[in-house]
């Protein structure tokens, strides 16, 4: 499985961005896809994940009601609305076949895309 993240950029507080994670590999469609982020000087943190088949999604408390994770065929998306300066980070998509959705023990990772939110 290979992942390619894109869609990052610079936006003002209150704005929106949509990140994409394009996956390849025959098993991708059956994997759980997640987004994590790493802000400057901070540890990597879970943002959102979606499990194939169940249609179940989970979110970090800090993004609930503002971010929406979805997937269509071989691409997963993270729609980010009402962005805040504290959302500034490098965002990574990840994929796994099984395991805790919120723990960064994913076997496959994209290269990261930078999101900068200015106040």
Coordinates of C-alpha atoms in Angstrom, one line a residue:
X1 CA 0.0 0.0 0.0
X2 CA 1.3 3.4 -1.0
X3 CA -0.2 6.7 0.2
X4 CA 0.0 10.2 -1.3
X5 CA -1.3 13.1 0.8
X6 CA -2.1 16.5 -0.7
X7 CA -4.2 19.5 -0.1
X8 CA -2.3 21.4 2.5
X9 CA -1.8 25.1 2.4
X10 CA -2.1 28.4 4.2
X11 CA -5.4 29.7 5.3
X12 CA -6.8 32.3 7.7
X13 CA -8.5 31.4 10.9
X14 CA -12.1 30.4 10.2
X15 CA -11.3 29.1 6.7
X16 CA -11.4 25.6 5.2
X17 CA -9.2 23.1 3.5
X18 CA -9.7 19.6 2.2
X19 CA -6.9 17.1 2.4
X20 CA -6.7 14.1 0.2
X21 CA -5.0 10.8 0.7
X22 CA -4.7 8.7 -2.5
X23 CA -4.0 5.1 -1.9
X24 CA -2.7 2.4 -4.2
X25 CA -2.6 -1.4 -3.7
X26 CA -5.2 -4.0 -4.0
X27 CA -6.0 -4.1 -0.3
X28 CA -6.3 -0.4 0.2
X29 CA -10.1 -0.3 0.0
X30 CA -10.4 -2.7 3.0
X31 CA -8.0 -0.7 5.3
X32 CA -8.7 1.7 8.0
X33 CA -7.5 5.2 7.0
X34 CA -6.5 7.8 9.5
X35 CA -5.1 11.3 9.7
X36 CA -2.5 12.3 12.3
X37 CA -0.8 15.6 12.7
X38 CA 2.4 16.9 14.2
X39 CA 2.6 20.5 15.3
X40 CA 5.9 22.3 15.7
X41 CA 7.5 21.2 19.0
X42 CA 4.7 18.7 19.8
X43 CA 4.2 15.0 19.5
X44 CA 2.2 13.4 16.7
X45 CA -1.5 13.3 17.6
X46 CA -4.5 11.5 16.3
X47 CA -7.0 13.6 14.3
X48 CA -9.6 11.2 12.7
X49 CA -10.0 7.8 11.2
X50 CA -12.5 5.8 9.2
X51 CA -13.0 2.1 9.0
X52 CA -13.9 0.4 5.8
X53 CA -17.1 -1.7 5.7
X54 CA -18.4 -0.5 9.1
X55 CA -18.4 3.1 7.9
X56 CA -17.4 4.0 11.4
X57 CA -15.4 7.1 12.0
X58 CA -13.8 8.5 15.1
X59 CA -12.4 12.0 15.9
X60 CA -10.2 13.7 18.3
X61 CA -12.1 15.9 20.7
X62 CA -10.2 18.9 19.4
X63 CA -11.6 18.6 15.9
X64 CA -15.1 17.2 16.5
X65 CA -17.8 19.2 14.7
X66 CA -15.2 20.9 12.6
X67 CA -13.4 18.1 10.6
X68 CA -15.0 15.4 8.6
X69 CA -13.3 12.3 7.3
X70 CA -14.6 10.4 4.3
X71 CA -13.5 8.1 1.6
X72 CA -14.4 7.3 -1.9
X73 CA -12.8 4.4 -3.8
X74 CA -9.1 4.8 -3.4
X75 CA -9.0 8.2 -1.8
X76 CA -9.7 9.4 1.7
X77 CA -10.5 13.0 2.5
X78 CA -10.3 15.2 5.5
X79 CA -12.6 18.2 5.2
X80 CA -11.4 20.9 7.7
X81 CA -13.7 23.8 8.5
X82 CA -13.5 26.6 11.1
X83 CA -9.7 26.2 11.2
X84 CA -7.8 27.6 14.1
X85 CA -4.2 28.6 14.5
X86 CA -3.7 25.6 16.8
X87 CA -4.6 23.4 13.8
X88 CA -1.3 24.3 12.2
X89 CA 0.7 21.2 11.7
X90 CA 2.0 18.7 9.2
X91 CA -0.8 16.3 8.5
X92 CA -0.2 12.6 7.7
X93 CA -2.5 10.0 6.4
X94 CA -2.0 6.4 7.4
X95 CA -3.5 3.0 6.6
X96 CA -3.8 -0.3 8.5
X97 CA -5.7 -3.6 8.2
X98 CA -6.5 -3.9 11.9
X99 CA -5.9 -2.4 15.2
X100 CA -6.8 0.6 17.4
X101 CA -7.9 3.4 15.1
X102 CA -6.5 6.1 17.3
X103 CA -3.0 4.7 18.0
X104 CA -0.3 5.6 15.5
X105 CA 0.8 2.0 15.0
X106 CA -0.3 2.1 11.4
X107 CA 1.8 0.1 9.0
X108 CA 1.6 2.6 6.1
X109 CA 2.2 6.3 6.0
X110 CA 2.0 9.1 3.5
X111 CA 4.6 11.8 3.3
X112 CA 2.7 14.6 5.1
X113 CA 1.2 17.8 3.9
X114 CA 1.6 21.2 5.7
X115 CA -1.4 23.1 7.0
X116 CA -0.8 26.6 8.2
X117 CA -3.6 28.6 9.8
X118 CA -2.9 32.3 10.5
X119 CA -4.8 34.4 13.0

